[in-house]
Every structure is written in C-alpha cells, then in structure tokens.
Amino acid sequence: MTENNILWSPLQIGGLTSKNRFAVLPMECADAAEGGHLSQDMQMRYDRYAEGGAGLVFLEAVTLQHETRSRDRQLLLDVYKKESREEWEKFVAAFKAKHPDTLLIFQYHHAGETAGREFSRRVTVKPLPPFGGDLIDAWYIDDYIHRQVETAKFLYRIGVDGIDLKFCHGYLGSQLLRPYNDRNWKYGGSWENRSRFAFETCDRIRRAVPDPKFLIGARVSMYEEMPGGQGHTSADSFCYDLSESIALLQGLEAHGCSYFGETIGNASVYWENMSPAPSCSTNVYQHLTMAKTMKEAVQPQTVIIGAGMSVLGDGTRNQLRGVQPERTSLLHVAEDALQNGVMDMVGLGRQALADPYLPRKVQSGQASDVQWCLTCNLCSELEMRGKPIGCAVYNKYFAGLLKECRSEFGAPSRIVTGD
C-alpha cells in the first residue's frame, strides 16, 4: 500500500476531516472500573487505537445512566454527576493532547430489553420473548431524549468531535423503530411515532449544538433478521423491507446527521450476521450490499462507514470460494469498496482488538506484521460471559480469562447476549 492509495486519502465528514479512511468501530470491552468509571485499561486501549493510525475512533457504547447497561463494567457518563463529568473531561483533554489528528466520536448506549438482569434494570417498549422487562411510557423516553441533549452539550464543551446515535443490534433505538413496536403510544404503532425518538433526538441535539464541527451520526441496523424486526415488513413478518431503514437514513440526514455506520443483525438474536465468522463468511457480501444501499440513499457528501469485514483477514482463512484468495483480503476489498463508491470509510471492529496498529503497519509497508483477526469469536465469548473483552488469540491476559470461562461454563453452543 502506498501513500497514494485511497485508504490514506483524507475525507471530509461534516465540518471536520479524517486524515484517512480507517475508523475503529465502537467495540464494547467491559473494562470500566466499578460503577462505570474510566479505568486505566480503558484509557490505554484508546491510546493504542489512536497510535495505530486510524483517522476516526469511536468511543464504545457508553451508557448515560447506570441502570441501562448491558455489561456490568460498561462505561458510564452521567452528565448530571460532577464526578462523572470531571473524569470524562480529564480523559478527553489527555487524549486530544496526545492525538490531535484523531477524530473522537462518542456513542450513546441504552440496553432496554437486553439490560443485564443481575445488575441493571431491564425495560421494554413491548415485551419480546424471551426478554421482557418493565414497560416504559412516553415520559421515560422524553426524559432520556433530554439526557442525550444535555450530554451532547457537555461533550461539545470538552472537545469531543461528535456523537453516534445507536439504532442497531437490538438495543433501545432498534426496539423503538422496529415494526414489532405496534403498541398504541407516542413512540409506537405508525412509522411517524416509531421514528419520533430518532428524529427528535437528532434535531434537538443539532439545535443545541449548531456547530458543523460537532458531528452527529448514527449506526443503523438495516435489518435485524427477526420477525417484526427493524428493516422488516410488518410487526410479525420474517421478510426484509428496507423502505423504513432508508426513510430513517434520509430523515436523520435531514435533521443534521453527516455520517452513518452500516451494520445488520441483532446481538441477542443472531450474532453471526453482525459479526461474520469463517463458517458464514459470505455475510460480508450482505454488509457490502447494505453499505452500497445506504450510500445510494443519502446525499453524496454524507459519509457511510462500512463494517463486518474482519472476517476477510489476509484472504487465506475466510473460506470464500469462487474468487482468488488475494482478492478477498480485507485491504483489497476495502480499497475496491472505496474506489467504487460502496462506502467512504472502512470500519475495523474485531480486527482492531486483534491488532489496533493495522493502519500504521500497512501504511509503513509492514502489512506482513499485522496480527490478522481469525474471527474465532473468542472475544465474543468473553462478552457473552460478562468478562472484560479482548483478543484471546494474541493477548495472554484474555487467553487466561477465556480458560477460566471454559472451566466454569464450558464452551457455548452459540454466541448470544441479552437473554
């Protein structure tokens, strides 16, 4: 890869510019200190992401109130608590001082019906088997929208480059948007009501922070792959219908979003769509197709960030057939997708856990030194067991944690979270 490769070309996102086309996706690692406070491990991890050379780094799935988390050690920013504000202000200032050319975007998270029963409060907009939870009303959502706006104002003041709204993977945003939410209330039933949360949140944040150098975007599951799911035809339909997903993108764009992260699936229903493994590596074609669909649905300047490509690796282990292995590598497919307008940025998820230094190594001609993700989903197994999350192939600490999990629980028959 040379300096002239499109992977290294700058990209305008709203009023900001990414130095290259690599983004580290929001990978939940459950390595916060007790109470959701920022730990040294977490801060070192984000330093590695930035040192690795990616132009954009997403702060993972941060809960805005301690009762709505998916993992016991999930990161927390409670904008109404002085201690929480102060530690985030200190972290962002240190990060920006060390990595001034890396964009840092903060992703909101609310688990809803997939919150951990043992340590959190599970809430629902309409009970979904086998999850359930306390039924919430319009007041609850109104209050949460206000919290999101106040959090965005704070993040802008301390120098974060933007926020990422989470309409994906079966969490609260998906639960409200999906046709299954046919309950007759302010945020359910008609598309107008089901999309109200998304559009009002985006609109109110943009009005509160009109600066185009503070980005607003969203990660969107184009379909959930469950009856009545986001991107499906009706409240009980198995069939896909992307019309609402496209309407969501266009509506959010009209309300101030300047980028979207592509994804599919639901972490608590079908993990493999969201995170393809060698046994289902052709799911990467679905990710590419959805990125292209998104790109065609929005304005040319709106940035689309691809996902699901860790399974490609160096092209030697992904089990894709009917094509030369060298054409199936992550780098080859990424360059092809960028050149042909399928997407604008390449999102690194599990690959960033395996080797956060991939961009720097590739740009400096050291691609042979990259620790390629094997998409063995051992990191996902740690997540499923509620442990700190990292690469159990290349990191001895996480390999030890996995060994403990296997001793206590045995090997899982499948990866699923939120039950």
GROMACS .gro file of C-alpha atoms in nm:
model
  419
    1MET     CA    1   0.000   0.000   0.000
    2THR     CA    2   0.138   0.339  -0.099
    3GLU     CA    3   0.077   0.692   0.020
    4ASN     CA    4  -0.141   0.746  -0.290
    5ASN     CA    5  -0.378   0.462  -0.206
    6ILE     CA    6  -0.735   0.576  -0.143
    7LEU     CA    7  -0.715   0.424   0.207
    8TRP     CA    8  -0.485   0.710   0.303
    9SER     CA    9  -0.675   0.993   0.137
   10PRO     CA   10  -0.841   1.247   0.370
   11LEU     CA   11  -1.219   1.254   0.399
   12GLN     CA   12  -1.448   1.541   0.493
   13ILE     CA   13  -1.718   1.447   0.745
   14GLY     CA   14  -1.948   1.740   0.812
   15GLY     CA   15  -1.725   2.025   0.920
   16LEU     CA   16  -1.428   1.802   1.008
   17THR     CA   17  -1.170   1.600   0.816
   18SER     CA   18  -1.048   1.248   0.885
   19LYS     CA   19  -0.682   1.201   0.794
   20ASN     CA   20  -0.756   0.861   0.633
   21ARG     CA   21  -1.037   0.614   0.563
   22PHE     CA   22  -0.995   0.386   0.868
   23ALA     CA   23  -1.238   0.401   1.161
   24VAL     CA   24  -1.217   0.197   1.482
   25LEU     CA   25  -1.572   0.086   1.549
   26PRO     CA   26  -1.732   0.105   1.897
   27MET     CA   27  -1.622  -0.229   2.045
   28GLU     CA   28  -1.764  -0.283   2.394
   29CYS     CA   29  -1.481  -0.416   2.611
   30ALA     CA   30  -1.638  -0.410   2.961
   31ASP     CA   31  -1.315  -0.282   3.113
   32ALA     CA   32  -1.453   0.014   3.308
   33ALA     CA   33  -1.378   0.044   3.677
   34GLU     CA   34  -1.650  -0.034   3.927
   35GLY     CA   35  -1.952   0.189   3.882
   36GLY     CA   36  -1.871   0.255   3.516
   37HIS     CA   37  -1.578   0.485   3.593
   38LEU     CA   38  -1.292   0.521   3.349
   39SER     CA   39  -1.017   0.271   3.416
   40GLN     CA   40  -0.651   0.282   3.323
   41ASP     CA   41  -0.703  -0.023   3.099
   42MET     CA   42  -0.976   0.157   2.905
   43GLN     CA   43  -0.767   0.471   2.860
   44MET     CA   44  -0.463   0.273   2.744
   45ARG     CA   45  -0.681   0.088   2.494
   46TYR     CA   46  -0.796   0.411   2.333
   47ASP     CA   47  -0.439   0.537   2.319
   48ARG     CA   48  -0.348   0.221   2.125
   49TYR     CA   49  -0.634   0.276   1.879
   50ALA     CA   50  -0.510   0.630   1.808
   51GLU     CA   51  -0.143   0.529   1.798
   52GLY     CA   52  -0.245   0.261   1.548
   53GLY     CA   53  -0.318   0.531   1.292
   54ALA     CA   54  -0.695   0.523   1.236
   55GLY     CA   55  -0.838   0.860   1.134
   56LEU     CA   56  -1.153   0.817   1.343
   57VAL     CA   57  -1.204   0.635   1.673
   58PHE     CA   58  -1.547   0.566   1.822
   59LEU     CA   59  -1.585   0.565   2.199
   60GLU     CA   60  -1.776   0.246   2.260
   61ALA     CA   61  -2.140   0.218   2.358
   62VAL     CA   62  -2.131   0.441   2.667
   63THR     CA   63  -2.434   0.424   2.891
   64LEU     CA   64  -2.577   0.758   3.005
   65GLN     CA   65  -2.736   0.620   3.322
   66HIS     CA   66  -2.607   0.328   3.524
   67GLU     CA   67  -2.936   0.140   3.527
   68THR     CA   68  -2.949   0.089   3.147
   69ARG     CA   69  -2.627  -0.102   3.082
   70SER     CA   70  -2.568  -0.429   2.900
   71ARG     CA   71  -2.242  -0.520   3.078
   72ASP     CA   72  -2.164  -0.486   3.447
   73ARG     CA   73  -1.842  -0.293   3.372
   74GLN     CA   74  -1.982  -0.083   3.089
   75LEU     CA   75  -1.854   0.273   3.057
   76LEU     CA   76  -2.078   0.541   3.208
   77LEU     CA   77  -2.114   0.915   3.155
   78ASP     CA   78  -2.378   1.059   3.387
   79VAL     CA   79  -2.393   1.423   3.281
   80TYR     CA   80  -2.581   1.513   3.599
   81LYS     CA   81  -2.297   1.399   3.826
   82LYS     CA   82  -1.994   1.623   3.882
   83GLU     CA   83  -1.752   1.333   3.937
   84SER     CA   84  -1.853   1.169   3.610
   85ARG     CA   85  -1.820   1.494   3.414
   86GLU     CA   86  -1.477   1.566   3.561
   87GLU     CA   87  -1.326   1.228   3.477
   88TRP     CA   88  -1.450   1.244   3.118
   89GLU     CA   89  -1.321   1.598   3.078
   90LYS     CA   90  -0.978   1.485   3.202
   91PHE     CA   91  -0.973   1.182   2.970
   92VAL     CA   92  -1.075   1.377   2.658
   93ALA     CA   93  -0.822   1.653   2.728
   94ALA     CA   94  -0.541   1.398   2.764
   95PHE     CA   95  -0.648   1.207   2.453
   96LYS     CA   96  -0.668   1.518   2.239
   97ALA     CA   97  -0.331   1.645   2.365
   98LYS     CA   98  -0.165   1.318   2.262
   99HIS     CA   99  -0.366   1.253   1.945
  100PRO     CA  100  -0.475   1.589   1.798
  101ASP     CA  101  -0.519   1.448   1.445
  102THR     CA  102  -0.755   1.165   1.550
  103LEU     CA  103  -1.131   1.228   1.545
  104LEU     CA  104  -1.303   1.102   1.861
  105ILE     CA  105  -1.677   1.027   1.847
  106PHE     CA  106  -1.883   0.921   2.148
  107GLN     CA  107  -2.152   0.652   2.102
  108TYR     CA  108  -2.463   0.660   2.322
  109HIS     CA  109  -2.596   0.329   2.454
  110HIS     CA  110  -2.920   0.217   2.619
  111ALA     CA  111  -2.974  -0.158   2.650
  112GLY     CA  112  -3.351  -0.152   2.700
  113GLU     CA  113  -3.484  -0.508   2.696
  114THR     CA  114  -3.131  -0.655   2.680
  115ALA     CA  115  -3.001  -0.495   3.002
  116GLY     CA  116  -2.832  -0.739   3.238
  117ARG     CA  117  -3.093  -0.875   3.479
  118GLU     CA  118  -2.837  -0.934   3.755
  119PHE     CA  119  -2.701  -0.580   3.774
  120SER     CA  120  -2.928  -0.347   3.574
  121ARG     CA  121  -3.290  -0.258   3.509
  122ARG     CA  122  -3.448  -0.420   3.205
  123VAL     CA  123  -3.714  -0.206   3.035
  124THR     CA  124  -3.923  -0.271   2.726
  125VAL     CA  125  -4.141  -0.086   2.476
  126LYS     CA  126  -4.330  -0.410   2.405
  127PRO     CA  127  -4.233  -0.744   2.564
  128LEU     CA  128  -4.032  -0.962   2.325
  129PRO     CA  129  -3.975  -1.330   2.406
  130PRO     CA  130  -3.760  -1.423   2.596
  131PHE     CA  131  -3.653  -1.075   2.713
  132GLY     CA  132  -3.943  -0.881   2.865
  133GLY     CA  133  -3.881  -0.606   3.121
  134ASP     CA  134  -4.065  -0.316   3.281
  135LEU     CA  135  -4.298  -0.149   3.031
  136ILE     CA  136  -4.194   0.214   2.981
  137ASP     CA  137  -4.409   0.512   2.891
  138ALA     CA  138  -4.362   0.829   2.686
  139TRP     CA  139  -4.234   1.019   2.990
  140TYR     CA  140  -3.940   0.778   3.017
  141ILE     CA  141  -3.840   0.837   2.652
  142ASP     CA  142  -3.892   1.214   2.678
  143ASP     CA  143  -3.662   1.222   2.979
  144TYR     CA  144  -3.398   1.011   2.801
  145ILE     CA  145  -3.403   1.243   2.497
  146HIS     CA  146  -3.336   1.537   2.730
  147ARG     CA  147  -3.043   1.348   2.886
  148GLN     CA  148  -2.896   1.282   2.541
  149VAL     CA  149  -2.918   1.653   2.452
  150GLU     CA  150  -2.754   1.763   2.778
  151THR     CA  151  -2.480   1.502   2.729
  152ALA     CA  152  -2.411   1.627   2.375
  153LYS     CA  153  -2.377   1.984   2.500
  154PHE     CA  154  -2.126   1.869   2.761
  155LEU     CA  155  -1.927   1.659   2.513
  156TYR     CA  156  -1.904   1.955   2.276
  157ARG     CA  157  -1.771   2.176   2.556
  158ILE     CA  158  -1.494   1.931   2.648
  159GLY     CA  159  -1.373   1.879   2.291
  160VAL     CA  160  -1.529   1.552   2.171
  161ASP     CA  161  -1.574   1.564   1.793
  162GLY     CA  162  -1.927   1.427   1.779
  163ILE     CA  163  -2.183   1.173   1.895
  164ASP     CA  164  -2.308   0.848   1.748
  165LEU     CA  165  -2.673   0.752   1.797
  166LYS     CA  166  -2.732   0.378   1.828
  167PHE     CA  167  -3.015   0.246   1.610
  168CYS     CA  168  -2.875  -0.103   1.579
  169HIS     CA  169  -2.816  -0.451   1.720
  170GLY     CA  170  -3.143  -0.478   1.910
  171TYR     CA  171  -3.082  -0.206   2.169
  172LEU     CA  172  -3.334   0.063   2.268
  173GLY     CA  173  -3.317   0.254   1.938
  174SER     CA  174  -3.393  -0.063   1.744
  175GLN     CA  175  -3.667  -0.161   1.989
  176LEU     CA  176  -3.849   0.165   1.922
  177LEU     CA  177  -3.800   0.161   1.544
  178ARG     CA  178  -3.895  -0.198   1.468
  179PRO     CA  179  -4.249  -0.271   1.337
  180TYR     CA  180  -4.290  -0.511   1.632
  181ASN     CA  181  -4.340  -0.194   1.839
  182ASP     CA  182  -4.704  -0.173   1.729
  183ARG     CA  183  -4.824  -0.062   2.072
  184ASN     CA  184  -5.052   0.244   2.058
  185TRP     CA  185  -4.842   0.518   2.220
  186LYS     CA  186  -4.643   0.830   2.140
  187TYR     CA  187  -4.341   0.624   2.030
  188GLY     CA  188  -4.511   0.321   1.875
  189GLY     CA  189  -4.752   0.199   1.609
  190SER     CA  190  -4.717   0.417   1.299
  191TRP     CA  191  -4.380   0.492   1.136
  192GLU     CA  192  -4.428   0.855   1.234
  193ASN     CA  193  -4.445   0.752   1.600
  194ARG     CA  194  -4.174   0.483   1.587
  195SER     CA  195  -3.927   0.722   1.421
  196ARG     CA  196  -4.011   1.012   1.654
  197PHE     CA  197  -3.739   0.920   1.907
  198ALA     CA  198  -3.469   0.911   1.639
  199PHE     CA  199  -3.564   1.231   1.460
  200GLU     CA  200  -3.641   1.436   1.771
  201THR     CA  201  -3.313   1.333   1.937
  202CYS     CA  202  -3.111   1.429   1.631
  203ASP     CA  203  -3.298   1.754   1.575
  204ARG     CA  204  -3.273   1.870   1.936
  205ILE     CA  205  -2.901   1.791   1.957
  206ARG     CA  206  -2.830   1.979   1.635
  207ARG     CA  207  -3.028   2.280   1.755
  208ALA     CA  208  -2.846   2.271   2.090
  209VAL     CA  209  -2.506   2.238   1.919
  210PRO     CA  210  -2.531   2.401   1.573
  211ASP     CA  211  -2.156   2.391   1.511
  212PRO     CA  212  -2.091   2.173   1.198
  213LYS     CA  213  -1.759   2.075   1.356
  214PHE     CA  214  -1.953   1.875   1.613
  215LEU     CA  215  -2.066   1.569   1.421
  216ILE     CA  216  -2.393   1.384   1.461
  217GLY     CA  217  -2.429   1.041   1.309
  218ALA     CA  218  -2.582   0.703   1.373
  219ARG     CA  219  -2.509   0.334   1.348
  220VAL     CA  220  -2.802   0.165   1.179
  221SER     CA  221  -2.901  -0.200   1.151
  222MET     CA  222  -3.052  -0.207   0.805
  223TYR     CA  223  -3.236  -0.520   0.917
  224GLU     CA  224  -3.241  -0.720   1.240
  225GLU     CA  225  -3.322  -1.063   1.094
  226MET     CA  226  -3.606  -1.141   1.334
  227PRO     CA  227  -3.984  -1.136   1.279
  228GLY     CA  228  -4.106  -0.779   1.311
  229GLY     CA  229  -3.752  -0.651   1.341
  230GLN     CA  230  -3.601  -0.325   1.224
  231GLY     CA  231  -3.594  -0.335   0.843
  232HIS     CA  232  -3.874  -0.594   0.819
  233THR     CA  233  -4.212  -0.573   0.651
  234SER     CA  234  -4.454  -0.571   0.944
  235ALA     CA  235  -4.496  -0.650   1.313
  236ASP     CA  236  -4.467  -1.027   1.265
  237SER     CA  237  -4.304  -1.061   0.923
  238PHE     CA  238  -3.992  -1.266   0.853
  239CYS     CA  239  -3.932  -1.075   0.529
  240TYR     CA  240  -3.698  -0.781   0.479
  241ASP     CA  241  -3.828  -0.442   0.371
  242LEU     CA  242  -3.563  -0.172   0.365
  243SER     CA  243  -3.803   0.114   0.296
  244GLU     CA  244  -3.820   0.222   0.661
  245SER     CA  245  -3.444   0.184   0.703
  246ILE     CA  246  -3.392   0.414   0.405
  247ALA     CA  247  -3.654   0.656   0.541
  248LEU     CA  248  -3.462   0.656   0.871
  249LEU     CA  249  -3.135   0.747   0.700
  250GLN     CA  250  -3.291   1.023   0.494
  251GLY     CA  251  -3.483   1.163   0.790
  252LEU     CA  252  -3.178   1.165   1.015
  253GLU     CA  253  -2.976   1.327   0.738
  254ALA     CA  254  -3.240   1.600   0.707
  255HIS     CA  255  -3.222   1.657   1.084
  256GLY     CA  256  -2.843   1.701   1.089
  257CYS     CA  257  -2.660   1.368   1.058
  258SER     CA  258  -2.344   1.382   0.846
  259TYR     CA  259  -2.242   1.014   0.860
  260PHE     CA  260  -2.386   0.665   0.914
  261GLY     CA  261  -2.230   0.339   1.025
  262GLU     CA  262  -2.352   0.033   0.836
  263THR     CA  263  -2.445  -0.282   1.020
  264ILE     CA  264  -2.702  -0.562   1.023
  265GLY     CA  265  -2.832  -0.807   1.278
  266ASN     CA  266  -2.907  -0.815   1.647
  267ALA     CA  267  -2.657  -0.914   1.917
  268SER     CA  268  -2.922  -1.103   2.114
  269VAL     CA  269  -3.088  -1.286   1.824
  270TYR     CA  270  -2.832  -1.372   1.553
  271TRP     CA  271  -2.475  -1.274   1.632
  272GLU     CA  272  -2.324  -1.407   1.309
  273ASN     CA  273  -2.494  -1.151   1.086
  274MET     CA  274  -2.348  -0.869   1.290
  275SER     CA  275  -2.007  -1.037   1.324
  276PRO     CA  276  -1.942  -1.284   1.041
  277ALA     CA  277  -1.722  -1.587   1.111
  278PRO     CA  278  -1.547  -1.816   0.858
  279SER     CA  279  -1.846  -2.053   0.869
  280CYS     CA  280  -2.069  -1.772   0.740
  281SER     CA  281  -1.813  -1.550   0.570
  282THR     CA  282  -2.048  -1.469   0.282
  283ASN     CA  283  -2.232  -1.244   0.530
  284VAL     CA  284  -1.964  -0.992   0.437
  285TYR     CA  285  -2.139  -0.959   0.100
  286GLN     CA  286  -2.456  -0.857   0.283
  287HIS     CA  287  -2.263  -0.587   0.470
  288LEU     CA  288  -2.117  -0.455   0.147
  289THR     CA  289  -2.459  -0.457  -0.021
  290MET     CA  290  -2.616  -0.269   0.270
  291ALA     CA  291  -2.335  -0.010   0.267
  292LYS     CA  292  -2.396   0.043  -0.105
  293THR     CA  293  -2.771   0.071  -0.044
  294MET     CA  294  -2.709   0.333   0.223
  295LYS     CA  295  -2.467   0.525   0.003
  296GLU     CA  296  -2.723   0.541  -0.278
  297ALA     CA  297  -2.997   0.660  -0.040
  298VAL     CA  298  -2.819   0.965   0.102
  299GLN     CA  299  -2.658   1.282  -0.031
  300PRO     CA  300  -2.310   1.243  -0.187
  301GLN     CA  301  -2.142   1.431   0.098
  302THR     CA  302  -2.293   1.206   0.369
  303VAL     CA  303  -2.033   0.955   0.481
  304ILE     CA  304  -2.100   0.581   0.503
  305ILE     CA  305  -1.874   0.369   0.727
  306GLY     CA  306  -1.864   0.000   0.638
  307ALA     CA  307  -1.846  -0.292   0.880
  308GLY     CA  308  -1.833  -0.670   0.902
  309MET     CA  309  -1.500  -0.705   0.720
  310SER     CA  310  -1.278  -0.851   0.992
  311VAL     CA  311  -1.366  -1.197   0.861
  312LEU     CA  312  -1.171  -1.124   0.543
  313GLY     CA  313  -0.830  -1.101   0.710
  314ASP     CA  314  -0.540  -1.154   0.472
  315GLY     CA  315  -0.760  -1.363   0.242
  316THR     CA  316  -0.616  -1.702   0.340
  317ARG     CA  317  -0.865  -1.821   0.603
  318ASN     CA  318  -1.203  -1.672   0.521
  319GLN     CA  319  -1.338  -1.973   0.327
  320LEU     CA  320  -1.484  -1.760   0.049
  321ARG     CA  321  -1.500  -1.954  -0.275
  322GLY     CA  322  -1.530  -1.870  -0.643
  323VAL     CA  323  -1.268  -1.595  -0.624
  324GLN     CA  324  -0.889  -1.577  -0.592
  325PRO     CA  325  -0.786  -1.557  -0.223
  326GLU     CA  326  -0.581  -1.241  -0.276
  327ARG     CA  327  -0.896  -1.063  -0.394
  328THR     CA  328  -1.077  -1.148  -0.070
  329SER     CA  329  -0.836  -0.981   0.173
  330LEU     CA  330  -0.967  -0.701   0.392
  331LEU     CA  331  -0.731  -0.449   0.233
  332HIS     CA  332  -0.820  -0.546  -0.124
  333VAL     CA  333  -1.197  -0.546  -0.061
  334ALA     CA  334  -1.175  -0.221   0.134
  335GLU     CA  335  -0.985  -0.044  -0.144
  336ASP     CA  336  -1.227  -0.177  -0.405
  337ALA     CA  337  -1.529  -0.065  -0.200
  338LEU     CA  338  -1.387   0.285  -0.156
  339GLN     CA  339  -1.290   0.320  -0.522
  340ASN     CA  340  -1.633   0.209  -0.641
  341GLY     CA  341  -1.840   0.423  -0.407
  342VAL     CA  342  -1.974   0.137  -0.196
  343MET     CA  343  -1.866   0.318   0.122
  344ASP     CA  344  -1.646   0.608   0.231
  345MET     CA  345  -1.466   0.461   0.532
  346VAL     CA  346  -1.358   0.115   0.645
  347GLY     CA  347  -1.474   0.020   0.994
  348LEU     CA  348  -1.245  -0.206   1.199
  349GLY     CA  349  -1.420  -0.399   1.476
  350ARG     CA  350  -1.275  -0.729   1.599
  351GLN     CA  351  -0.970  -0.663   1.380
  352ALA     CA  352  -0.896  -0.360   1.598
  353LEU     CA  353  -0.897  -0.588   1.904
  354ALA     CA  354  -0.659  -0.831   1.734
  355ASP     CA  355  -0.425  -0.555   1.617
  356PRO     CA  356  -0.503  -0.187   1.679
  357TYR     CA  357  -0.192  -0.093   1.479
  358LEU     CA  358  -0.312  -0.225   1.142
  359PRO     CA  359  -0.339   0.116   0.968
  360ARG     CA  360   0.007   0.226   1.081
  361LYS     CA  361   0.166  -0.108   0.988
  362VAL     CA  362   0.009  -0.114   0.644
  363GLN     CA  363   0.094   0.247   0.563
  364SER     CA  364   0.456   0.193   0.666
  365GLY     CA  365   0.492  -0.117   0.448
  366GLN     CA  366   0.469  -0.369   0.734
  367ALA     CA  367   0.146  -0.544   0.635
  368SER     CA  368   0.318  -0.879   0.686
  369ASP     CA  369   0.341  -0.795   1.059
  370VAL     CA  370  -0.035  -0.746   1.103
  371GLN     CA  371  -0.197  -0.978   1.357
  372TRP     CA  372  -0.497  -1.075   1.150
  373CYS     CA  373  -0.824  -1.141   1.329
  374LEU     CA  374  -0.924  -1.507   1.293
  375THR     CA  375  -1.289  -1.419   1.368
  376CYS     CA  376  -1.291  -1.712   1.609
  377ASN     CA  377  -1.535  -1.510   1.824
  378LEU     CA  378  -1.344  -1.589   2.144
  379CYS     CA  379  -1.368  -1.218   2.225
  380SER     CA  380  -1.743  -1.250   2.174
  381GLU     CA  381  -1.749  -1.547   2.409
  382LEU     CA  382  -1.588  -1.331   2.678
  383GLU     CA  383  -1.857  -1.070   2.615
  384MET     CA  384  -2.128  -1.333   2.645
  385ARG     CA  385  -1.985  -1.441   2.983
  386GLY     CA  386  -1.971  -1.085   3.116
  387LYS     CA  387  -1.590  -1.067   3.127
  388PRO     CA  388  -1.352  -0.794   3.008
  389ILE     CA  389  -1.324  -0.827   2.631
  390GLY     CA  390  -1.014  -0.854   2.416
  391CYS     CA  391  -0.831  -1.084   2.178
  392ALA     CA  392  -0.777  -1.428   2.334
  393VAL     CA  393  -0.558  -1.534   2.040
  394TYR     CA  394  -0.283  -1.271   2.062
  395ASN     CA  395  -0.316  -1.150   2.423
  396LYS     CA  396  -0.222  -1.381   2.712
  397TYR     CA  397  -0.439  -1.197   2.963
  398PHE     CA  398  -0.758  -1.257   2.765
  399ALA     CA  399  -0.650  -1.613   2.683
  400GLY     CA  400  -0.634  -1.671   3.059
  401LEU     CA  401  -0.979  -1.520   3.110
  402LEU     CA  402  -1.118  -1.746   2.838
  403LYS     CA  403  -0.965  -2.050   3.005
  404GLU     CA  404  -1.139  -1.955   3.330
  405CYS     CA  405  -1.470  -1.912   3.147
  406ARG     CA  406  -1.441  -2.251   2.980
  407SER     CA  407  -1.362  -2.410   3.316
  408GLU     CA  408  -1.670  -2.251   3.474
  409PHE     CA  409  -1.923  -2.260   3.190
  410GLY     CA  410  -1.785  -2.489   2.920
  411ALA     CA  411  -1.782  -2.390   2.552
  412PRO     CA  412  -2.103  -2.222   2.430
  413SER     CA  413  -2.307  -2.384   2.154
  414ARG     CA  414  -2.358  -2.037   2.004
  415ILE     CA  415  -2.282  -1.673   2.084
  416VAL     CA  416  -2.579  -1.475   2.209
  417THR     CA  417  -2.617  -1.192   2.460
  418GLY     CA  418  -2.904  -1.034   2.648
  419ASP     CA  419  -3.107  -1.344   2.744
   0.00000   0.00000   0.00000
